[in-house]
Amino acid sequence: MGSMMENPRINKAGNGREHIRLTMDSLSQNEEFARVVAAVFMSRLNPTLEEIDDVKTAVSEAVTNAVIHGYGSRGGVIGMDITADTDGSILTVCIEDQGVGIPDVKTAMEPMFTTDESGERSGMGFSFMEAFMDEVEVQSEPGKGTLVSMKKFIGR
């Protein structure tokens, strides 16, 4: 078996960026898989252990949000795109679902806000993403889904 650099699913775009796209069912057990994929992909950028842990935590929160809040019990597909810029200093991770969407993104991103009435969720997912990543952008449309784009500046 060849190295990851030879994997046909990892593409070098014409501009030199490296990119991988993963689709997975919206199952809670896929959260760990997404974390590992992100960690392995970013390992070629020579990140610190802290940077790897930061990205893994943010990916975990974004995927969990898609599973729990985006789809709930109805299930669906989650997309994850990971891109490293030309010099390897910026890692971008995008998590996308075609779930119920978020009616008010600004309110949803406030610490402790949750739509979970069971009391099992803390409402800190977006806060954790913002704490562990350098940039977080959320785009959502009710009934159409949500796209969470996160950037981590490596080695800064």
Short mmCIF file of N, CA and C in Angstrom, two decimals:
data_model
loop_
_atom_site.label_atom_id
_atom_site.label_comp_id
_atom_site.label_asym_id
_atom_site.label_seq_id
_atom_site.Cartn_x
_atom_site.Cartn_y
_atom_site.Cartn_z
N MET A 1 0.85 -1.17 0.00
CA MET A 1 0.00 0.00 0.00
C MET A 1 0.89 1.23 0.00
N GLY A 2 0.54 2.24 -0.80
CA GLY A 2 1.33 3.47 -0.89
C GLY A 2 1.12 4.37 0.30
N SER A 3 1.90 5.42 0.33
CA SER A 3 1.78 6.40 1.41
C SER A 3 0.52 7.24 1.22
N MET A 4 0.14 7.97 2.26
CA MET A 4 -1.03 8.84 2.17
C MET A 4 -0.86 9.87 1.06
N MET A 5 0.35 10.29 0.80
CA MET A 5 0.59 11.30 -0.23
C MET A 5 0.20 10.76 -1.61
N GLU A 6 0.17 9.44 -1.78
CA GLU A 6 -0.18 8.85 -3.07
C GLU A 6 -1.67 8.53 -3.16
N ASN A 7 -2.41 8.71 -2.09
CA ASN A 7 -3.82 8.37 -2.06
C ASN A 7 -4.56 9.21 -3.10
N PRO A 8 -5.30 8.58 -4.02
CA PRO A 8 -6.00 9.35 -5.06
C PRO A 8 -7.10 10.24 -4.50
N ARG A 9 -7.55 10.01 -3.28
CA ARG A 9 -8.60 10.85 -2.70
C ARG A 9 -8.02 12.14 -2.11
N ILE A 10 -6.72 12.23 -2.00
CA ILE A 10 -6.07 13.46 -1.55
C ILE A 10 -5.57 14.16 -2.80
N ASN A 11 -6.17 15.27 -3.11
CA ASN A 11 -5.88 15.97 -4.36
C ASN A 11 -4.99 17.17 -4.14
N LYS A 12 -4.06 17.34 -5.04
CA LYS A 12 -3.28 18.59 -5.07
C LYS A 12 -3.95 19.44 -6.13
N ALA A 13 -4.58 20.51 -5.69
CA ALA A 13 -5.23 21.42 -6.62
C ALA A 13 -4.16 22.14 -7.43
N GLY A 14 -4.55 22.76 -8.51
CA GLY A 14 -3.61 23.46 -9.37
C GLY A 14 -2.82 24.52 -8.63
N ASN A 15 -3.35 25.03 -7.54
CA ASN A 15 -2.65 26.07 -6.79
C ASN A 15 -1.75 25.48 -5.70
N GLY A 16 -1.58 24.17 -5.67
CA GLY A 16 -0.69 23.54 -4.71
C GLY A 16 -1.32 23.17 -3.39
N ARG A 17 -2.58 23.52 -3.18
CA ARG A 17 -3.24 23.16 -1.93
C ARG A 17 -3.55 21.67 -1.92
N GLU A 18 -3.53 21.10 -0.73
CA GLU A 18 -3.94 19.71 -0.57
C GLU A 18 -5.34 19.68 0.00
N HIS A 19 -6.15 18.74 -0.48
CA HIS A 19 -7.55 18.71 -0.10
C HIS A 19 -8.04 17.26 -0.02
N ILE A 20 -8.92 17.01 0.94
CA ILE A 20 -9.58 15.72 1.03
C ILE A 20 -11.05 15.97 1.35
N ARG A 21 -11.93 15.16 0.78
CA ARG A 21 -13.37 15.24 1.03
C ARG A 21 -13.83 13.89 1.53
N LEU A 22 -14.60 13.93 2.60
CA LEU A 22 -15.11 12.72 3.22
C LEU A 22 -16.61 12.89 3.42
N THR A 23 -17.37 11.87 3.09
CA THR A 23 -18.79 11.87 3.43
C THR A 23 -19.04 10.69 4.36
N MET A 24 -19.92 10.92 5.33
CA MET A 24 -20.20 9.88 6.32
C MET A 24 -21.66 9.98 6.75
N ASP A 25 -22.19 8.88 7.19
CA ASP A 25 -23.54 8.89 7.74
C ASP A 25 -23.55 9.67 9.04
N SER A 26 -24.68 10.26 9.36
CA SER A 26 -24.78 11.07 10.58
C SER A 26 -25.02 10.17 11.79
N LEU A 27 -23.99 9.42 12.11
CA LEU A 27 -24.00 8.52 13.27
C LEU A 27 -22.99 9.04 14.28
N SER A 28 -23.33 8.95 15.55
CA SER A 28 -22.43 9.49 16.58
C SER A 28 -21.06 8.84 16.56
N GLN A 29 -20.97 7.56 16.18
CA GLN A 29 -19.67 6.89 16.16
C GLN A 29 -18.76 7.45 15.06
N ASN A 30 -19.29 8.14 14.08
CA ASN A 30 -18.46 8.73 13.03
C ASN A 30 -17.74 10.00 13.49
N GLU A 31 -18.13 10.53 14.63
CA GLU A 31 -17.45 11.70 15.20
C GLU A 31 -15.98 11.38 15.47
N GLU A 32 -15.71 10.24 16.06
CA GLU A 32 -14.32 9.85 16.35
C GLU A 32 -13.55 9.63 15.05
N PHE A 33 -14.19 9.02 14.07
CA PHE A 33 -13.54 8.79 12.78
C PHE A 33 -13.14 10.12 12.14
N ALA A 34 -14.04 11.10 12.18
CA ALA A 34 -13.76 12.43 11.61
C ALA A 34 -12.57 13.08 12.32
N ARG A 35 -12.52 12.93 13.64
CA ARG A 35 -11.39 13.48 14.42
C ARG A 35 -10.07 12.88 13.96
N VAL A 36 -10.05 11.57 13.78
CA VAL A 36 -8.82 10.88 13.39
C VAL A 36 -8.40 11.29 11.98
N VAL A 37 -9.36 11.37 11.06
CA VAL A 37 -9.04 11.79 9.69
C VAL A 37 -8.42 13.18 9.70
N ALA A 38 -9.00 14.10 10.45
CA ALA A 38 -8.46 15.46 10.53
C ALA A 38 -7.04 15.45 11.09
N ALA A 39 -6.81 14.67 12.13
CA ALA A 39 -5.48 14.60 12.75
C ALA A 39 -4.44 14.02 11.79
N VAL A 40 -4.81 12.96 11.09
CA VAL A 40 -3.88 12.34 10.15
C VAL A 40 -3.58 13.29 8.99
N PHE A 41 -4.61 13.93 8.45
CA PHE A 41 -4.40 14.86 7.35
C PHE A 41 -3.47 15.99 7.76
N MET A 42 -3.70 16.58 8.92
CA MET A 42 -2.90 17.73 9.33
C MET A 42 -1.51 17.35 9.80
N SER A 43 -1.25 16.08 10.04
CA SER A 43 0.07 15.67 10.53
C SER A 43 1.18 16.03 9.56
N ARG A 44 0.89 16.09 8.28
CA ARG A 44 1.90 16.45 7.28
C ARG A 44 2.30 17.91 7.35
N LEU A 45 1.54 18.72 8.12
CA LEU A 45 1.83 20.15 8.26
C LEU A 45 2.78 20.43 9.42
N ASN A 46 3.21 19.37 10.09
CA ASN A 46 4.11 19.48 11.24
C ASN A 46 3.52 20.33 12.36
N PRO A 47 2.27 20.03 12.76
CA PRO A 47 1.65 20.81 13.84
C PRO A 47 2.16 20.37 15.20
N THR A 48 1.90 21.20 16.20
CA THR A 48 2.19 20.80 17.57
C THR A 48 1.08 19.86 18.04
N LEU A 49 1.33 19.15 19.13
CA LEU A 49 0.28 18.29 19.70
C LEU A 49 -0.92 19.12 20.12
N GLU A 50 -0.66 20.32 20.62
CA GLU A 50 -1.76 21.21 21.02
C GLU A 50 -2.62 21.59 19.82
N GLU A 51 -1.99 21.89 18.68
CA GLU A 51 -2.75 22.23 17.48
C GLU A 51 -3.59 21.05 17.01
N ILE A 52 -3.03 19.85 17.06
CA ILE A 52 -3.79 18.66 16.69
C ILE A 52 -4.98 18.48 17.61
N ASP A 53 -4.77 18.58 18.91
CA ASP A 53 -5.87 18.44 19.87
C ASP A 53 -6.94 19.51 19.66
N ASP A 54 -6.52 20.73 19.37
CA ASP A 54 -7.48 21.81 19.12
C ASP A 54 -8.39 21.47 17.94
N VAL A 55 -7.78 21.03 16.84
CA VAL A 55 -8.56 20.70 15.64
C VAL A 55 -9.46 19.51 15.91
N LYS A 56 -8.94 18.49 16.57
CA LYS A 56 -9.76 17.32 16.87
C LYS A 56 -10.98 17.70 17.71
N THR A 57 -10.79 18.57 18.69
CA THR A 57 -11.91 19.00 19.54
C THR A 57 -12.94 19.76 18.72
N ALA A 58 -12.49 20.69 17.89
CA ALA A 58 -13.42 21.48 17.08
C ALA A 58 -14.18 20.60 16.09
N VAL A 59 -13.49 19.67 15.45
CA VAL A 59 -14.14 18.74 14.51
C VAL A 59 -15.18 17.91 15.25
N SER A 60 -14.83 17.43 16.42
CA SER A 60 -15.76 16.65 17.23
C SER A 60 -17.04 17.43 17.50
N GLU A 61 -16.89 18.68 17.90
CA GLU A 61 -18.06 19.52 18.20
C GLU A 61 -18.91 19.77 16.95
N ALA A 62 -18.26 20.05 15.82
CA ALA A 62 -19.00 20.34 14.59
C ALA A 62 -19.75 19.11 14.09
N VAL A 63 -19.10 17.95 14.11
CA VAL A 63 -19.76 16.73 13.66
C VAL A 63 -20.89 16.35 14.61
N THR A 64 -20.65 16.47 15.90
CA THR A 64 -21.70 16.17 16.89
C THR A 64 -22.90 17.08 16.68
N ASN A 65 -22.66 18.37 16.43
CA ASN A 65 -23.78 19.29 16.15
C ASN A 65 -24.58 18.83 14.93
N ALA A 66 -23.89 18.41 13.87
CA ALA A 66 -24.58 17.96 12.67
C ALA A 66 -25.41 16.71 12.95
N VAL A 67 -24.84 15.78 13.71
CA VAL A 67 -25.56 14.53 14.03
C VAL A 67 -26.77 14.82 14.90
N ILE A 68 -26.57 15.53 16.00
CA ILE A 68 -27.62 15.74 17.00
C ILE A 68 -28.64 16.79 16.57
N HIS A 69 -28.14 17.95 16.16
CA HIS A 69 -29.04 19.07 15.87
C HIS A 69 -29.43 19.16 14.39
N GLY A 70 -28.51 18.81 13.51
CA GLY A 70 -28.81 18.89 12.08
C GLY A 70 -29.80 17.85 11.62
N TYR A 71 -29.57 16.61 12.06
CA TYR A 71 -30.40 15.51 11.60
C TYR A 71 -31.26 14.87 12.69
N GLY A 72 -30.76 14.83 13.91
CA GLY A 72 -31.51 14.15 14.96
C GLY A 72 -31.71 12.69 14.62
N SER A 73 -32.88 12.17 14.88
CA SER A 73 -33.14 10.74 14.66
C SER A 73 -33.42 10.40 13.20
N ARG A 74 -33.59 11.39 12.34
CA ARG A 74 -33.93 11.08 10.95
C ARG A 74 -32.73 10.69 10.10
N GLY A 75 -31.53 10.99 10.55
CA GLY A 75 -30.32 10.60 9.84
C GLY A 75 -30.10 11.38 8.56
N GLY A 76 -28.91 11.24 8.02
CA GLY A 76 -28.53 11.93 6.80
C GLY A 76 -27.05 11.76 6.57
N VAL A 77 -26.49 12.60 5.72
CA VAL A 77 -25.08 12.52 5.36
C VAL A 77 -24.38 13.80 5.79
N ILE A 78 -23.19 13.64 6.32
CA ILE A 78 -22.35 14.77 6.73
C ILE A 78 -21.13 14.79 5.80
N GLY A 79 -20.80 15.97 5.31
CA GLY A 79 -19.61 16.13 4.48
C GLY A 79 -18.52 16.82 5.28
N MET A 80 -17.29 16.39 5.09
CA MET A 80 -16.15 17.03 5.73
C MET A 80 -15.09 17.29 4.66
N ASP A 81 -14.73 18.54 4.49
CA ASP A 81 -13.65 18.94 3.59
C ASP A 81 -12.51 19.47 4.43
N ILE A 82 -11.30 19.02 4.13
CA ILE A 82 -10.11 19.52 4.82
C ILE A 82 -9.13 19.99 3.76
N THR A 83 -8.63 21.20 3.93
CA THR A 83 -7.70 21.78 2.96
C THR A 83 -6.51 22.38 3.70
N ALA A 84 -5.33 22.15 3.14
CA ALA A 84 -4.11 22.80 3.63
C ALA A 84 -3.65 23.76 2.53
N ASP A 85 -3.36 25.00 2.90
CA ASP A 85 -2.92 25.96 1.90
C ASP A 85 -1.53 25.60 1.37
N THR A 86 -1.08 26.36 0.40
CA THR A 86 0.15 26.06 -0.33
C THR A 86 1.35 25.83 0.58
N ASP A 87 1.56 26.68 1.56
CA ASP A 87 2.74 26.52 2.41
C ASP A 87 2.46 25.73 3.69
N GLY A 88 1.25 25.22 3.84
CA GLY A 88 0.93 24.38 4.99
C GLY A 88 0.70 25.13 6.29
N SER A 89 0.50 26.43 6.21
CA SER A 89 0.35 27.19 7.45
C SER A 89 -1.11 27.41 7.86
N ILE A 90 -2.04 27.13 6.95
CA ILE A 90 -3.46 27.29 7.28
C ILE A 90 -4.20 26.00 6.95
N LEU A 91 -4.85 25.45 7.95
CA LEU A 91 -5.70 24.28 7.79
C LEU A 91 -7.14 24.75 7.85
N THR A 92 -7.93 24.39 6.85
CA THR A 92 -9.35 24.73 6.83
C THR A 92 -10.15 23.44 6.88
N VAL A 93 -11.09 23.37 7.82
CA VAL A 93 -11.97 22.22 7.95
C VAL A 93 -13.41 22.71 7.82
N CYS A 94 -14.15 22.10 6.91
CA CYS A 94 -15.56 22.45 6.72
C CYS A 94 -16.42 21.22 7.00
N ILE A 95 -17.42 21.39 7.82
CA ILE A 95 -18.38 20.33 8.14
C ILE A 95 -19.73 20.81 7.64
N GLU A 96 -20.39 19.97 6.83
CA GLU A 96 -21.65 20.38 6.21
C GLU A 96 -22.71 19.30 6.37
N ASP A 97 -23.93 19.75 6.62
CA ASP A 97 -25.07 18.83 6.63
C ASP A 97 -26.20 19.45 5.82
N GLN A 98 -27.16 18.63 5.44
CA GLN A 98 -28.37 19.10 4.77
C GLN A 98 -29.56 18.88 5.70
N GLY A 99 -29.33 19.17 6.96
CA GLY A 99 -30.34 18.94 7.99
C GLY A 99 -31.33 20.08 8.13
N VAL A 100 -31.81 20.27 9.34
CA VAL A 100 -32.89 21.23 9.59
C VAL A 100 -32.44 22.69 9.50
N GLY A 101 -31.16 22.95 9.60
CA GLY A 101 -30.66 24.32 9.55
C GLY A 101 -30.84 25.04 10.87
N ILE A 102 -30.28 26.23 10.93
CA ILE A 102 -30.33 27.05 12.15
C ILE A 102 -31.06 28.34 11.80
N PRO A 103 -32.19 28.61 12.46
CA PRO A 103 -32.94 29.83 12.14
C PRO A 103 -32.21 31.12 12.51
N ASP A 104 -31.44 31.11 13.60
CA ASP A 104 -30.75 32.32 14.06
C ASP A 104 -29.33 31.92 14.49
N VAL A 105 -28.40 32.02 13.55
CA VAL A 105 -27.01 31.59 13.80
C VAL A 105 -26.39 32.38 14.93
N LYS A 106 -26.61 33.69 14.96
CA LYS A 106 -26.01 34.52 16.00
C LYS A 106 -26.41 34.04 17.39
N THR A 107 -27.69 33.77 17.59
CA THR A 107 -28.16 33.27 18.89
C THR A 107 -27.61 31.88 19.17
N ALA A 108 -27.59 31.02 18.15
CA ALA A 108 -27.10 29.65 18.33
C ALA A 108 -25.63 29.63 18.75
N MET A 109 -24.87 30.65 18.37
CA MET A 109 -23.45 30.67 18.70
C MET A 109 -23.16 31.27 20.07
N GLU A 110 -24.18 31.72 20.76
CA GLU A 110 -23.99 32.24 22.11
C GLU A 110 -23.71 31.09 23.08
N PRO A 111 -22.76 31.28 24.00
CA PRO A 111 -22.46 30.23 24.98
C PRO A 111 -23.72 29.82 25.75
N MET A 112 -23.86 28.54 25.97
CA MET A 112 -24.94 27.93 26.75
C MET A 112 -26.27 27.86 26.00
N PHE A 113 -26.34 28.36 24.76
CA PHE A 113 -27.59 28.25 24.01
C PHE A 113 -27.72 26.84 23.46
N THR A 114 -28.86 26.22 23.67
CA THR A 114 -29.12 24.90 23.11
C THR A 114 -30.60 24.76 22.81
N THR A 115 -30.89 23.97 21.79
CA THR A 115 -32.28 23.65 21.47
C THR A 115 -32.68 22.32 22.10
N ASP A 116 -31.72 21.69 22.77
CA ASP A 116 -31.95 20.39 23.40
C ASP A 116 -32.74 20.57 24.71
N GLU A 117 -33.93 20.03 24.74
CA GLU A 117 -34.78 20.18 25.92
C GLU A 117 -34.55 19.09 26.96
N SER A 118 -33.73 18.10 26.63
CA SER A 118 -33.50 16.99 27.56
C SER A 118 -32.52 17.37 28.67
N GLY A 119 -31.75 18.44 28.46
CA GLY A 119 -30.75 18.84 29.44
C GLY A 119 -29.44 18.09 29.30
N GLU A 120 -29.32 17.24 28.27
CA GLU A 120 -28.10 16.46 28.06
C GLU A 120 -27.01 17.25 27.34
N ARG A 121 -27.37 18.32 26.66
CA ARG A 121 -26.41 19.11 25.88
C ARG A 121 -26.14 20.43 26.57
N SER A 122 -24.88 20.86 26.54
CA SER A 122 -24.47 22.05 27.29
C SER A 122 -24.66 23.36 26.53
N GLY A 123 -24.78 23.29 25.21
CA GLY A 123 -24.87 24.53 24.44
C GLY A 123 -23.52 25.21 24.27
N MET A 124 -22.44 24.45 24.37
CA MET A 124 -21.10 25.03 24.28
C MET A 124 -20.36 24.64 22.99
N GLY A 125 -21.01 23.92 22.09
CA GLY A 125 -20.34 23.44 20.88
C GLY A 125 -19.67 24.54 20.07
N PHE A 126 -20.43 25.57 19.70
CA PHE A 126 -19.85 26.66 18.92
C PHE A 126 -18.79 27.42 19.72
N SER A 127 -19.01 27.56 21.01
CA SER A 127 -18.01 28.25 21.86
C SER A 127 -16.70 27.49 21.87
N PHE A 128 -16.76 26.15 21.95
CA PHE A 128 -15.55 25.34 21.90
C PHE A 128 -14.86 25.48 20.54
N MET A 129 -15.65 25.45 19.47
CA MET A 129 -15.06 25.61 18.13
C MET A 129 -14.32 26.94 18.05
N GLU A 130 -14.94 28.01 18.53
CA GLU A 130 -14.31 29.33 18.49
C GLU A 130 -13.08 29.41 19.39
N ALA A 131 -13.10 28.70 20.50
CA ALA A 131 -11.97 28.72 21.44
C ALA A 131 -10.76 27.97 20.88
N PHE A 132 -11.00 26.89 20.14
CA PHE A 132 -9.91 26.03 19.70
C PHE A 132 -9.43 26.31 18.28
N MET A 133 -10.22 27.04 17.50
CA MET A 133 -9.82 27.37 16.13
C MET A 133 -9.57 28.87 16.04
N ASP A 134 -8.86 29.29 15.00
CA ASP A 134 -8.54 30.71 14.85
C ASP A 134 -9.67 31.49 14.17
N GLU A 135 -10.42 30.83 13.32
CA GLU A 135 -11.57 31.45 12.67
C GLU A 135 -12.68 30.42 12.56
N VAL A 136 -13.91 30.85 12.82
CA VAL A 136 -15.09 29.99 12.66
C VAL A 136 -16.17 30.80 11.98
N GLU A 137 -16.73 30.25 10.92
CA GLU A 137 -17.84 30.89 10.22
C GLU A 137 -18.95 29.86 10.06
N VAL A 138 -20.18 30.26 10.34
CA VAL A 138 -21.32 29.37 10.23
C VAL A 138 -22.32 29.97 9.26
N GLN A 139 -22.69 29.19 8.25
CA GLN A 139 -23.73 29.57 7.30
C GLN A 139 -24.83 28.53 7.42
N SER A 140 -26.07 28.99 7.51
CA SER A 140 -27.16 28.04 7.66
C SER A 140 -28.45 28.62 7.10
N GLU A 141 -29.28 27.73 6.62
CA GLU A 141 -30.60 28.11 6.14
C GLU A 141 -31.60 27.07 6.63
N PRO A 142 -32.63 27.51 7.33
CA PRO A 142 -33.63 26.56 7.83
C PRO A 142 -34.18 25.68 6.71
N GLY A 143 -34.21 24.38 6.98
CA GLY A 143 -34.71 23.42 6.02
C GLY A 143 -33.70 22.99 4.97
N LYS A 144 -32.53 23.63 4.94
CA LYS A 144 -31.54 23.31 3.92
C LYS A 144 -30.20 22.85 4.47
N GLY A 145 -29.91 23.15 5.73
CA GLY A 145 -28.67 22.66 6.31
C GLY A 145 -27.73 23.74 6.80
N THR A 146 -26.56 23.28 7.22
CA THR A 146 -25.57 24.15 7.86
C THR A 146 -24.18 23.82 7.35
N LEU A 147 -23.36 24.85 7.18
CA LEU A 147 -21.95 24.71 6.82
C LEU A 147 -21.13 25.44 7.87
N VAL A 148 -20.26 24.70 8.54
CA VAL A 148 -19.34 25.27 9.53
C VAL A 148 -17.94 25.24 8.92
N SER A 149 -17.34 26.41 8.74
CA SER A 149 -15.98 26.52 8.20
C SER A 149 -15.06 27.00 9.32
N MET A 150 -13.98 26.24 9.56
CA MET A 150 -13.05 26.56 10.65
C MET A 150 -11.63 26.59 10.11
N LYS A 151 -10.86 27.57 10.56
CA LYS A 151 -9.45 27.68 10.16
C LYS A 151 -8.56 27.61 11.39
N LYS A 152 -7.43 26.92 11.20
CA LYS A 152 -6.39 26.85 12.23
C LYS A 152 -5.09 27.27 11.57
N PHE A 153 -4.44 28.28 12.15
CA PHE A 153 -3.15 28.74 11.65
C PHE A 153 -2.08 27.90 12.31
N ILE A 154 -1.37 27.13 11.53
CA ILE A 154 -0.39 26.17 12.04
C ILE A 154 0.97 26.86 12.23
N GLY A 155 1.55 26.66 13.41
CA GLY A 155 2.88 27.18 13.68
C GLY A 155 2.94 28.66 14.01
N ARG A 156 1.83 29.22 14.42
CA ARG A 156 1.83 30.66 14.75
C ARG A 156 1.67 30.86 16.22
#
